Amino acid sequence: MAQEPAPIMAPATFQQRLLHWFDQYGRHDLPWQQPRTAYRVWVSEIMLQQTQVATVIGYFDHFMARFPSLEVLAKADQDEVLHLWTGLGYYARARNLHRAARIVVAQHDGEMPLESVEALTALPGIGRSTAGAIIAQSTGRRAVILDGNVKRSLSRLHAVEGWPGKPAVERRLWALADHYTPQRRVADYTQAMMDFGATLCRRSQPECGRCPFQQECLAYARHETHRFPVSKPKKALPVRQTLMLVLQDARGRIWLEQRPPAGLWGGLWSLPQFEEESQLWEWLAQHTTNPSLGSAEPMFTHTFSHFRLEITPRPAECDTLNEVREGGVWYDLERPPELGLAAPVKALLERQLPFSLNPLPGHA
DNA sequence: AAGACGGGGCG
DNA sequence: CGCCCAGTCTT
C-alpha cells in the first residue's frame, strides 16, 4: 500500500516519445481543436467528462451551432441547454455549464478566468483536471491534467498499487502527471496523453506491441496490464431475503402476480413473495382452497446492482383460489403465456420446477 | 450484467 | 477522508 513508485524515465524522454507517437497517431482534427478557443475547449471537456469522443462530436457540433459563444449560452434558457444535452447523460453537467457561463458574464466580464487553475475550479462543474485541460489547450501555458486516460496510463507504466479513487493514490498520480508535463507543446502533450490512453493504452486489450514505452512499462514487464489501474473495491452488497411461493393448482399451473408498475421488477410477473413463513401461511389460508405446503427448497441468490437477494422457494399446492384476484394469472408451463418474468422467477420455472411436480407430503 | 467515468456534496 | 450520486456506453 505505502508504495511510492518513482518515475520510470526522465520527463524529456517521455515527452519526446509521446509527442512523436502523437504526431503520427494522435487525433488532430477534433471539432474543438479548430478553432481552439477557451469556450469551445471548455464545452468539449465537460461533455468528455463521462462520454467518449465518438459520442461527443455530434452533440458538440449541435451545441456550438446553437450556442456559438459564451454570451449566447449565458442568455439561453436552461431548458434549451438541457434539450441539446438530451441523451448525453449526467445532466448536472449541463446545468453547471449554463450556470458557470452566467457567472463568467456577471463576474468576469464575459471572459473565461484562465489566469489560474484555482480561478477556473471556482466555477461549477470544473474540477482540477478539467481546469488543467482548458488552460493547457486554450492558452498553451503549462498545466497538468489527470483524467481517466492519464490515470490508466500512468498507473500501468508505474504499476501503481491501490484504487485511484483513494486520495493517497490520486496524489501520487498527480505527482507523476506533473513530473512528465512539459513546458512547451503543452496543448499537444495534453491531447496526446488523452489520445494515448483512449486508443493505445486502453482499458481492455491495450496495444502494448505498438507502445513507445513498452520497454519501461512496469505493468507490461509483470504481465499485469489488466491489473492496473486497480479497480474500485466492490462494496459488499446488502443482503435481503425473501420467500417465493411456488403455488400449483390442481392442473399443475403456477400462480403469478404482476408487480407494481414502477420500482424493482416494475410491471414484470413474479411469484408471491413473503418475508416471513407466517405471512406465507396466512396468504395460503386466506386465498386458497385446501392448501398444502411443501418443504423449503435450497436457497439461491439473485444479484442486483445494489443488493443481493436470497430467494427461498416454497412449493405448495391447492385446489384453486377461493376468489378471483386481479393482477394474477395461472401460468401454464405447457403453454406459457408471453409475459415478462423477473429473471430469477424465469429460472425457477424453467429449471427448478420439477421438484414441485412431485406429490407433496401431507396431500393425498 | 457489471464496471468505468469527473465532479459535487455531505458527515 | 469516505461515501454517495448521476446516466450512458462498453465489455
Coordinates of C-alpha atoms in Angstrom, one line a residue, chain A residues 8-9 13 17 156-158 211-221:
Chain A
I8 CA 10.3 5.3 -14.8
M9 CA 12.0 7.8 -17.1
T13 CA 12.4 11.2 -22.8
R17 CA 8.4 9.7 -27.3
R156 CA 0.3 0.9 -15.7
L157 CA 3.6 2.5 -16.5
H158 CA 4.4 2.6 -12.8
C211 CA 3.6 1.3 -27.3
P212 CA 6.6 3.6 -27.2
F213 CA 7.0 2.8 -23.5
Q214 CA 6.9 -1.0 -23.7
Q215 CA 10.5 -1.3 -22.6
E216 CA 9.9 0.7 -19.4
C217 CA 6.3 -0.2 -18.5
L218 CA 6.3 -2.0 -15.2
A219 CA 2.8 -3.5 -15.7
Y220 CA 3.9 -4.9 -19.0
A221 CA 7.1 -6.4 -17.6

